[in-house]
Every structure is written in structure tokens, then in C-alpha cells.
mmCIF file of C-alpha atoms in Angstrom:
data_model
loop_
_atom_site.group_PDB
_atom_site.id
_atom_site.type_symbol
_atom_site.label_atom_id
_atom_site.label_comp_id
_atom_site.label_asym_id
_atom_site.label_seq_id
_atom_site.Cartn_x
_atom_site.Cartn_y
_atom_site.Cartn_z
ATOM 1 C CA UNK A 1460 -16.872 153.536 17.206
ATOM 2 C CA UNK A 1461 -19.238 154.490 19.873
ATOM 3 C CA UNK A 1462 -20.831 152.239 22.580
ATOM 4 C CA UNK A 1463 -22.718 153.642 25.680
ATOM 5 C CA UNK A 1464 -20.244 153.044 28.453
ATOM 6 C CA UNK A 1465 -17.246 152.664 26.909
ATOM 7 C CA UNK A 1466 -14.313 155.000 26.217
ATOM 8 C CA UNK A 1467 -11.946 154.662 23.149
ATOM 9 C CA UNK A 1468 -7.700 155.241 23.947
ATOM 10 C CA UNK A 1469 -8.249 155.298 27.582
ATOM 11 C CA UNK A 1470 -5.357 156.479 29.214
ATOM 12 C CA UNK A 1471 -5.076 155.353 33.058
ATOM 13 C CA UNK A 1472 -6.694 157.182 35.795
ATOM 14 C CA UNK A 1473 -6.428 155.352 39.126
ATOM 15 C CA UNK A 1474 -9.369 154.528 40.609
ATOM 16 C CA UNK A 1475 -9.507 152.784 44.186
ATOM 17 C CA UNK A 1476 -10.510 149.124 45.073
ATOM 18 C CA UNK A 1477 -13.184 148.587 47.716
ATOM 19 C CA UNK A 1478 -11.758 147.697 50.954
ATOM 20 C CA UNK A 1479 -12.577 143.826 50.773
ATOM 21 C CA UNK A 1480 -10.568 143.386 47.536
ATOM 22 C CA UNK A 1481 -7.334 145.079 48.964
ATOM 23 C CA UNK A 1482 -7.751 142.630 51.610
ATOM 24 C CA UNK A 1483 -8.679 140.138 49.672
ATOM 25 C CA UNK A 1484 -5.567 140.635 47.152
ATOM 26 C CA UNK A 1485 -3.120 140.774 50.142
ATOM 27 C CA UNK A 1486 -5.010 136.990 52.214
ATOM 28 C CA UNK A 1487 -4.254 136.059 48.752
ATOM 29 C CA UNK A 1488 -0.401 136.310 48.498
ATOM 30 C CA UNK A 1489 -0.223 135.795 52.827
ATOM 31 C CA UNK A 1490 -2.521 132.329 52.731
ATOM 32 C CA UNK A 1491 -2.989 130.931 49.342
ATOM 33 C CA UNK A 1492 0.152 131.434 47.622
ATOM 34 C CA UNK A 1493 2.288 129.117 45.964
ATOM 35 C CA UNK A 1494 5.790 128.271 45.249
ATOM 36 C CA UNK A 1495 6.495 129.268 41.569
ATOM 37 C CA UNK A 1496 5.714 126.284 39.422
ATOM 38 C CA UNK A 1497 8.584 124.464 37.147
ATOM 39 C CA UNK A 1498 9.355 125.608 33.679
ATOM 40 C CA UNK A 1499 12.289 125.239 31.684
ATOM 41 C CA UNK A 1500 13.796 126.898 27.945
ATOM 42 C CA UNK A 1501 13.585 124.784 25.293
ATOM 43 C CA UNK A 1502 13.452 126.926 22.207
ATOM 44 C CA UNK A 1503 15.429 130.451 23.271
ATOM 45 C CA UNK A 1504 14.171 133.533 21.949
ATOM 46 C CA UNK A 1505 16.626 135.481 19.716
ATOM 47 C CA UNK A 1506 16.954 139.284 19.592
ATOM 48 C CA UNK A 1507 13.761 140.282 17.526
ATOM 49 C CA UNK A 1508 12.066 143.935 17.566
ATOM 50 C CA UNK A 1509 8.549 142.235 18.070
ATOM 51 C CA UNK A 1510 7.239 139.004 19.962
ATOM 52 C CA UNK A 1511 4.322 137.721 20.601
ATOM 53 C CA UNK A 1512 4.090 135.723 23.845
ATOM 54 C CA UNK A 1513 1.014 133.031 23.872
ATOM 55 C CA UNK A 1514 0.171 130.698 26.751
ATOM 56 C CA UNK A 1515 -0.999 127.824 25.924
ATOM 57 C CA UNK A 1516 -2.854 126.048 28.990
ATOM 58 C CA UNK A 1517 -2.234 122.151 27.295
ATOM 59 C CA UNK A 1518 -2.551 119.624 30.412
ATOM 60 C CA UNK A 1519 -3.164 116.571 28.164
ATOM 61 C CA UNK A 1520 -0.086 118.031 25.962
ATOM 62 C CA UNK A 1521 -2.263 118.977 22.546
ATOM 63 C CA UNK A 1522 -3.076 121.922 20.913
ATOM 64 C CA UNK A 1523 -6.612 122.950 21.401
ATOM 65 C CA UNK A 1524 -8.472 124.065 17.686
ATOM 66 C CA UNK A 1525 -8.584 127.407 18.883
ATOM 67 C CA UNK A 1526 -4.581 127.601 19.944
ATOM 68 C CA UNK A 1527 -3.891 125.504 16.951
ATOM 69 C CA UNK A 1528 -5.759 128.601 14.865
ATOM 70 C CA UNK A 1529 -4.195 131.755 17.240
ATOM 71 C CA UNK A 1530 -0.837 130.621 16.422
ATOM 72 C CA UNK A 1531 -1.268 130.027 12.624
ATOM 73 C CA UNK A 1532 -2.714 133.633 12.516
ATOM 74 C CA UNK A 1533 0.405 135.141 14.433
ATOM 75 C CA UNK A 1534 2.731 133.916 11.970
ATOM 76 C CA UNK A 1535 0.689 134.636 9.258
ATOM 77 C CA UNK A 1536 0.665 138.137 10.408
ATOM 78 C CA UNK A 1537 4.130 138.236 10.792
ATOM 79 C CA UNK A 1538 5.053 137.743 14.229
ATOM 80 C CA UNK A 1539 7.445 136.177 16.177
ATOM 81 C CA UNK A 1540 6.150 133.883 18.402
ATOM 82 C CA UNK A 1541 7.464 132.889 21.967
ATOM 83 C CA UNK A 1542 4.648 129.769 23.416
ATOM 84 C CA UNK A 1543 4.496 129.398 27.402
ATOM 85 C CA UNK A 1544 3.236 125.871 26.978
ATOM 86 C CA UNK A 1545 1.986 124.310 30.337
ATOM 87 C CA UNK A 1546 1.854 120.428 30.499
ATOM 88 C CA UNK A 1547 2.430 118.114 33.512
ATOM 89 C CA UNK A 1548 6.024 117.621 31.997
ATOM 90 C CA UNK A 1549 8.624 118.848 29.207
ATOM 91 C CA UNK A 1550 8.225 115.690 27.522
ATOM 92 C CA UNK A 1551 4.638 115.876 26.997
ATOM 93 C CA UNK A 1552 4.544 118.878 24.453
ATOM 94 C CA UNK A 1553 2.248 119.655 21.663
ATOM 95 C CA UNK A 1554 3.548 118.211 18.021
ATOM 96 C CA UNK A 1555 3.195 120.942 16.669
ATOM 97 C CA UNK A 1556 5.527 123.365 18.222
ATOM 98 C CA UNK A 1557 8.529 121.467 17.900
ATOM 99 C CA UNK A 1558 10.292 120.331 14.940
ATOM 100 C CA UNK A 1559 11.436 122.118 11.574
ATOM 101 C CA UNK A 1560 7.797 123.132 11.099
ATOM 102 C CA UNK A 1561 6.832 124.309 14.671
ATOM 103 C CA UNK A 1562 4.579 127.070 15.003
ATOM 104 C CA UNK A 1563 6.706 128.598 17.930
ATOM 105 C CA UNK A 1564 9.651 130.478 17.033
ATOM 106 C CA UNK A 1565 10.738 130.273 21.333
ATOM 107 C CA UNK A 1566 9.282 127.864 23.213
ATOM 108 C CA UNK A 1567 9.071 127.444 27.338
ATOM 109 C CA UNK A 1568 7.707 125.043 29.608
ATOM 110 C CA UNK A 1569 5.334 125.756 32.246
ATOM 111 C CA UNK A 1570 4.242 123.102 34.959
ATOM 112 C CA UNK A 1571 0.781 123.266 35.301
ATOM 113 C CA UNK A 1572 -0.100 125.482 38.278
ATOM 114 C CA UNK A 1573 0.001 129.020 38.472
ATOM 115 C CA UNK A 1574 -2.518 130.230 35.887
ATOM 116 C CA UNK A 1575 -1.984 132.928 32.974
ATOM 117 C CA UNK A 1576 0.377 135.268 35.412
ATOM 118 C CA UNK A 1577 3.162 132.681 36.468
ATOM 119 C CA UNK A 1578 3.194 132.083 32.178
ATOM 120 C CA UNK A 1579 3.368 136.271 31.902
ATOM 121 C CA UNK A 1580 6.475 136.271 34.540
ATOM 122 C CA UNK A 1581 8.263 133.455 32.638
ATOM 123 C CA UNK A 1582 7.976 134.827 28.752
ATOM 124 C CA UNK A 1583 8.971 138.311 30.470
ATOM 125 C CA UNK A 1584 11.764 137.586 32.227
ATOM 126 C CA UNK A 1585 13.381 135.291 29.244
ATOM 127 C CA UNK A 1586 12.134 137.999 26.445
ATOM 128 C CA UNK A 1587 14.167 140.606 28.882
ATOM 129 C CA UNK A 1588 17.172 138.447 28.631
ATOM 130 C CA UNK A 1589 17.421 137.225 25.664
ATOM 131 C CA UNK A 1590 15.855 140.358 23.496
ATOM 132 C CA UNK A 1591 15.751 143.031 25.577
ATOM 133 C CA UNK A 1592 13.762 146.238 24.483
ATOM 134 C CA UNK A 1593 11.888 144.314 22.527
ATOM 135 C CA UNK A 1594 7.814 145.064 22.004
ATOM 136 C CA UNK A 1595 5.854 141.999 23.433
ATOM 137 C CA UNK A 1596 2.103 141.329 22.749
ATOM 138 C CA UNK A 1597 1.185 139.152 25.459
ATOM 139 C CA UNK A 1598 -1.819 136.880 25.326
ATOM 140 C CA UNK A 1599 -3.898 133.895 26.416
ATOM 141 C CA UNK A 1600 -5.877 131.693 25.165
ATOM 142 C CA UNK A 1601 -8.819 132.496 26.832
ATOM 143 C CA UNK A 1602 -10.160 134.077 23.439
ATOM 144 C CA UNK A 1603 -10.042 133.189 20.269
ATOM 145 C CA UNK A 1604 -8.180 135.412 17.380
ATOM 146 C CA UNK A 1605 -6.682 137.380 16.517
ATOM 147 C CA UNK A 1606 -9.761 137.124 14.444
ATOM 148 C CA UNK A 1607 -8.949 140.299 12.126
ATOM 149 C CA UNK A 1608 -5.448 141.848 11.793
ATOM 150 C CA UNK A 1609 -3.595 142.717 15.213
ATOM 151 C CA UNK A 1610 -0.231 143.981 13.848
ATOM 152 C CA UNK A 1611 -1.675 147.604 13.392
ATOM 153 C CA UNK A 1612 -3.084 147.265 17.432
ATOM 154 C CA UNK A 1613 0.330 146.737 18.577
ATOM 155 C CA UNK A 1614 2.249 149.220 16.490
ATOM 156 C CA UNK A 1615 -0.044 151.892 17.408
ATOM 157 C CA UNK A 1616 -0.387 151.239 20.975
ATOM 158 C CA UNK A 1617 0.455 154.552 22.841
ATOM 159 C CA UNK A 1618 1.309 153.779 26.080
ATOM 160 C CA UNK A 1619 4.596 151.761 27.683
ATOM 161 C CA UNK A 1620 1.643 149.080 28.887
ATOM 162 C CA UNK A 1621 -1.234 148.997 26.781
ATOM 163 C CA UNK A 1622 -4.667 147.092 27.313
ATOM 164 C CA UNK A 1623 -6.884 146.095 24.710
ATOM 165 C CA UNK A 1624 -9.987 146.636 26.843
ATOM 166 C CA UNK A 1625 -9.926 147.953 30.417
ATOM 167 C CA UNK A 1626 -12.775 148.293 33.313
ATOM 168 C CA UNK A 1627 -13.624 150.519 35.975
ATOM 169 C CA UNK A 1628 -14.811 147.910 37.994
ATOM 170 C CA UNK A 1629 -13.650 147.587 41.700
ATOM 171 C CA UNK A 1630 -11.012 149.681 40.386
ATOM 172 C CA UNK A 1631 -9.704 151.330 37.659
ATOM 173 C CA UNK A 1632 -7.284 147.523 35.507
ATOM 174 C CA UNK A 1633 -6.561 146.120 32.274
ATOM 175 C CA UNK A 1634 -8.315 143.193 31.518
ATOM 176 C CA UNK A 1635 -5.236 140.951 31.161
ATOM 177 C CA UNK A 1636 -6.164 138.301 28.092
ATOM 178 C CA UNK A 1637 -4.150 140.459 25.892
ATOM 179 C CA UNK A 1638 -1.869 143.580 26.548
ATOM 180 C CA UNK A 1639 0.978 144.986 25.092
ATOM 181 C CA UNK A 1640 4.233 146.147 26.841
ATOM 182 C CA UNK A 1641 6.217 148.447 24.309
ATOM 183 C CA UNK A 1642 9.804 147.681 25.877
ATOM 184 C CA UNK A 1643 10.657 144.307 27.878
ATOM 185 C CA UNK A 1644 13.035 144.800 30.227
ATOM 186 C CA UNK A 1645 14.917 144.062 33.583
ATOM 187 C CA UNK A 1646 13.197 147.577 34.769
ATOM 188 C CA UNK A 1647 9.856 146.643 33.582
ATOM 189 C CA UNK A 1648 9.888 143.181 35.588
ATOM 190 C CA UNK A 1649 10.899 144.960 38.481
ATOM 191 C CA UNK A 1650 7.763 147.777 38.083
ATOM 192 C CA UNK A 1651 5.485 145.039 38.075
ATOM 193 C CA UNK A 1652 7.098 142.413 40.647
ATOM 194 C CA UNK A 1653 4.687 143.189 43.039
ATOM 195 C CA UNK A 1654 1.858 141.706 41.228
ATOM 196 C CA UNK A 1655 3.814 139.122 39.328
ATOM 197 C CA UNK A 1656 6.713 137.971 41.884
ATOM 198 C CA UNK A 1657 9.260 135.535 40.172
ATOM 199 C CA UNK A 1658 9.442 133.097 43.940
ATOM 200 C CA UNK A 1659 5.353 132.830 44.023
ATOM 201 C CA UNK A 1660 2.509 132.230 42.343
ATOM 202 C CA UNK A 1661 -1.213 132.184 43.249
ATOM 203 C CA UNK A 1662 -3.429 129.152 41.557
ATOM 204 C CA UNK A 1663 -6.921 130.136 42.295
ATOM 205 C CA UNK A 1664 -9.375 131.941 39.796
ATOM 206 C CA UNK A 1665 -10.616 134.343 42.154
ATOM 207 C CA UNK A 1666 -6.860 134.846 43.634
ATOM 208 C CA UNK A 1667 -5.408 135.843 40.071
ATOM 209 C CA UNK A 1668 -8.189 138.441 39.075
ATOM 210 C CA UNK A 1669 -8.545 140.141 42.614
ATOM 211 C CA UNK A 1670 -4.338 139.965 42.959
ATOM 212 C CA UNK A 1671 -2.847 140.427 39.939
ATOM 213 C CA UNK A 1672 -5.292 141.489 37.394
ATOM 214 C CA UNK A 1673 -7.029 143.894 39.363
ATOM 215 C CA UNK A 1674 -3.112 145.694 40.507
ATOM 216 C CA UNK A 1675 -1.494 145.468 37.253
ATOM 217 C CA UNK A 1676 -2.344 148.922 35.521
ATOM 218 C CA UNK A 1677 -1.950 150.830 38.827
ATOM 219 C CA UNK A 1678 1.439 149.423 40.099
ATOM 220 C CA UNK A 1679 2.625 149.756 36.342
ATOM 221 C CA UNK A 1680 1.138 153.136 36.456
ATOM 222 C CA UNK A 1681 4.166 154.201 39.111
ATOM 223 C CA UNK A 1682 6.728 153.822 36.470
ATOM 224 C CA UNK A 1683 5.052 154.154 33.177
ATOM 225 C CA UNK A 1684 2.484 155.497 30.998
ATOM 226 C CA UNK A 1685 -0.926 152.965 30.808
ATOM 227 C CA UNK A 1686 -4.227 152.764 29.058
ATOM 228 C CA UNK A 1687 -6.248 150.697 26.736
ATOM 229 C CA UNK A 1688 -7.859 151.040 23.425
ATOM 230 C CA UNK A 1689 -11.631 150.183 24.845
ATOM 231 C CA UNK A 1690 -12.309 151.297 28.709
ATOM 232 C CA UNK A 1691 -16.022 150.634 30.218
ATOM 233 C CA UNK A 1692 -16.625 152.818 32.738
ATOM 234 C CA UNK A 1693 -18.189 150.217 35.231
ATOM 235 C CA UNK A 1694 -21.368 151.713 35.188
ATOM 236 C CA UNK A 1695 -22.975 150.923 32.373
ATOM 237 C CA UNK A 1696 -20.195 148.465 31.279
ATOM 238 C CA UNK A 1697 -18.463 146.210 33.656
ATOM 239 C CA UNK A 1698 -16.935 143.914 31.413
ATOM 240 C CA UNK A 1699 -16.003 145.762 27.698
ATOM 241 C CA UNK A 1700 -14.401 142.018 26.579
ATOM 242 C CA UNK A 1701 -17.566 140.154 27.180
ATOM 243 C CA UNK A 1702 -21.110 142.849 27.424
ATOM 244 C CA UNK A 1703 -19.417 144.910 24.404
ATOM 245 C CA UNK A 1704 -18.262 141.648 22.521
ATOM 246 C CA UNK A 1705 -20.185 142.809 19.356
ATOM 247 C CA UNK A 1706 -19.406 146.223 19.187
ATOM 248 C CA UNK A 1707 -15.876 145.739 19.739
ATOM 249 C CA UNK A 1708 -14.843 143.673 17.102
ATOM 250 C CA UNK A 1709 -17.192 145.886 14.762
ATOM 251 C CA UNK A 1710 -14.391 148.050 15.797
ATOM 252 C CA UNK A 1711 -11.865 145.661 14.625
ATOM 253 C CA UNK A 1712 -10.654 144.451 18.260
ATOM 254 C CA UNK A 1713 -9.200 141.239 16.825
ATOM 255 C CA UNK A 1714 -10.545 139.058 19.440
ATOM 256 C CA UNK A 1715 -13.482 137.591 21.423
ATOM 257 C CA UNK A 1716 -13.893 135.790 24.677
ATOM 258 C CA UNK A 1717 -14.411 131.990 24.680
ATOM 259 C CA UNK A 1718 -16.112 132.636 27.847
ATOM 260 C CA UNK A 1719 -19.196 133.475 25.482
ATOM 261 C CA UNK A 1720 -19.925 129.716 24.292
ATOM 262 C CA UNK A 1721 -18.810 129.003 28.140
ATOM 263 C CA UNK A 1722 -19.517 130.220 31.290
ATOM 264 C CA UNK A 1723 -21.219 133.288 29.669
ATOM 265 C CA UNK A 1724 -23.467 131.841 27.371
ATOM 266 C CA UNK A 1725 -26.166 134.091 27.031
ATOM 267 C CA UNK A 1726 -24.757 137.021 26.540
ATOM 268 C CA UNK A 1727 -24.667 136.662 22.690
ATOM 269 C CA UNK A 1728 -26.579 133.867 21.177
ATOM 270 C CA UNK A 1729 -24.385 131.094 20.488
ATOM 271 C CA UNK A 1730 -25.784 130.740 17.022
ATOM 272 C CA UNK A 1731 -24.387 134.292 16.427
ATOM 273 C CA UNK A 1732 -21.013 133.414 18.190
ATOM 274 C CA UNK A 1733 -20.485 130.563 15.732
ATOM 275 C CA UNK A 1734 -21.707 133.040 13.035
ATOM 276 C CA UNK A 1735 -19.064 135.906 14.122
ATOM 277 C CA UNK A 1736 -16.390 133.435 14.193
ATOM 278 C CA UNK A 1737 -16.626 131.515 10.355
ATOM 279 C CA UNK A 1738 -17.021 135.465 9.339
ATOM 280 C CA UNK A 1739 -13.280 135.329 10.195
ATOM 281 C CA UNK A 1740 -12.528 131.830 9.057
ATOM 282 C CA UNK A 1741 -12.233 129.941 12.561
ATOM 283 C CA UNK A 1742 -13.585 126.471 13.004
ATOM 284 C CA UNK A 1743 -16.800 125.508 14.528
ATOM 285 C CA UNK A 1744 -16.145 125.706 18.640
ATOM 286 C CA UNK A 1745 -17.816 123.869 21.129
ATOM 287 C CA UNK A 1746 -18.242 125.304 24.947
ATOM 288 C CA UNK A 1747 -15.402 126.467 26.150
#
């Protein structure tokens, strides 16, 4: 594929943050921060060679259409699947991720603060327990997908941290929806405490993406080899996941932002969204 502004197997080059986000990112942790919100084990993991960790953002306690669909497509594809589920309490979980039919293979609790970070930091430090070495795709659900196969993404990704589509944008990061870390372990958690401490947790939009997203790849980047399959180099492209959206899963990225029938309408027509997505067999979506 090529796509003005965008660079395919990326590997990481730091690239410094303007001033105001570096102090931004550290007001963030000093004045805003959080203790680490409740969350529990209720399905352990078991020693597998690949997991894929979902959250699964649930506050009324059901399963959205779109998580209902990711996690049918994981374990079609083969997966198995760890689900961060965040509800106001452990007894208020989704149906359909308990049971003899559950679409979760592990499944943890998350109270509700903390966004998709404090989920990242709890599926990470159990995976590193309880099946250590293990690869881990971790996700969101933030998009929806994987909308073509993903297996072949995350057997092929090169680096110890892999993005599926980085930026250049007040610094060099992964954009964190979906990355893969090729070996979970007590030495990874520690390479990336600093953005993703296991005492706090930050529980502001802004906070999280200036924080945590923006420091990921270049704290990682310390200890380990980083990159991404898709990199915009903030010039022309800003944001590969959402002003490349087309392109990239021409590509076969598996995924697209939900932000696009949300607070980025516009940016493809939403006629063609709905278009792009019964392509791949997902239901009809509403704003997201």
C-alpha cells in the first residue's frame, strides 16, 4: 500500500513532545490522578501461547453490538480471549461471558474508572502471572473488528511492542486501540510502569492520551524494540486510524475507528462507513 504521509513497518524513532505536553503529562499524574480502581479474577487465564486481551467499557453491564461482534470474531479466528469487563460491580456482568458458552476464555473485573490503561495494567499483570511469555494482542473497543483476519497481524509483528498505526504527532507514540506485546512478562510491566503504574490511575480523556498514550512507545523503547505497521508522519497525517481509515483497511488493517460515526463524523461519509462495515459482515451501527 501507499498513502501520502504514511509509512508502512515503522520502526520507532523518538521524537520529542512540545514542552506543554511534558508538563501537561506530569500535572496529570501530580493533580489529577487516581487511586487504582477495583477489579477482581473471575475466570483465570491458563498458560496459552496467544491471548487476546479486550476491554470491554459495559457500565449498564451488557454487551454493546459491536463488543458482542469483536469477540465472536476472536474466537472464530482462533484466539484465546482474556475480557477486562468494567461495570459498577462483579455482579453486574454481561450474559454472555459467563457460563458454559461464554465468549471469554479469562475474564476480570474492572470498576468503572480509569479508562482503557488501568484495563491494559490489569490483563498484563494477570497474563504475566498466570501465562507468562505469552504473546498478547491488546485491544479496545473503541473500533470495531477485527473486520478482516488479524491472526496473520499478530504473528508477523516484528517488534517486542508493536502498534497497528502510530503518529508523529506531539511526539513520535503508538496509537493505543490495539497493540501487540510479543512476550508478557514481570520485566515488561516493569518497562512500562511509568506510564501504566499498578497504585494509580488517571480518569480524564485528555489525561490518558497526553500521559500514557503519548509515553508508551518511548519509555518501552528503553528496553525493547517498537514500531507499528502504519506510521503518519504528522505532517500530512496526524491521525493514520481515523484521516487514513480507507486506505488502511484497503490494506487489510482489520479495524476502523467508531469515532467515525461519532465524534468524527465527517471524515468519511457515514453512508460509506455503514457500507465498509456490512462489506465485512458487521451490523448496522448507530453513533458511537
Amino acid at each position: 500500500m501507499s498513502a501520502d504521509g504514511l509509512v508502512r513497518d515503522w520502526s520507532f524513532v523518538a521524537s520529542p513532545s512540545p514542552g506543554w505536553v511534558r508538563r501537561r503529562a506530569k500535572l496529570a499524574w501530580w493533580l489529577f490522578s487516581k487511586p487504582f480502581p477495583g477489579n477482581r479474577v473471575l475466570i483465570s487465564a491458563r498458560p496459552r501461547p496467544v491471548w487476546a486481551a479486550y476491554f470491554a467499557f459495559c457500565p449498564l453491564g451488557v454487551l454493546a453490538v459491536h463488543q458482542r461482534f469483536t469477540l465472536e470474531r476472536l474466537r472464530d479466528e482462533g484466539f484465546s480471549v482474556l475480557v477486562v469487563c468494567a461495570t459498577p460491580h462483579p455482579t453486574n456482568l454481561p450474559p454472555e461471558l459467563v457460563g458454559q458458552t461464554a465468549l471469554a476464555d479469562a475474564l476480570l473485573w474492572k470498576a468503572l474508572p480509569g479508562y482503557d490503561f488501568s484495563a491494559y495494567r490489569v490483563a498484563l499483570e494477570h497474563l504475566a502471572d498466570a501465562s507468562p511469555g505469552a504473546c498478547v494482542l491488546i485491544l479496545n473497543d473503541s473500533v470495531w473488528g477485527p473486520l478482516s483476519p488479524l491472526r496473520p497481524w499478530v504473528a508477523r509483528a516484528p517488534w517486542q511492542l508493536t502498534g497497528f498505526t502510530s503518529s508523529a504527532t506531539w511526539g513520535a507514540h503508538l496509537q493505543s486501540y490495539a497493540w501487540v506485546v510479543r512476550s508478557v512478562t514481570p520485566e515488561f510491566l516493569d518497562a512500562v510502569r511509568p506510564v501504566m503504574p499498578a497504585g494509580r490511575c488517571l480518569d480524564r480523556f485528555d489525561d490518558v492520551v497526553l500521559a500514557q498514550e503519548l509515553g508508551l512507545a518511548s519509555t518501552a523503547a528503553r528496553q525493547m524494540s517498537v514500531g507499528s505497521f502504519f506510521h503518519g508522519d504528522g505532517i500530512v497525517v496526524g491521525n493514520p486510524a481515523l484521516e487514513r481509515a480507507e486506505e488502511l483497511l484497503a490494506a487489510g488493517l482489520p479495524f476502523l475507528k467508531r469515532a467515525l460515526v461519532g465524534k468524527h463524523a465527517g471524515r468519511i461519509a457515514s453512508e460509506s462507513v455503514q457500507e465498509l462495515l456490512r462489506r465485512a459482515g458487521h451490523p448496522p451501527v448507530t453513533g458511537a
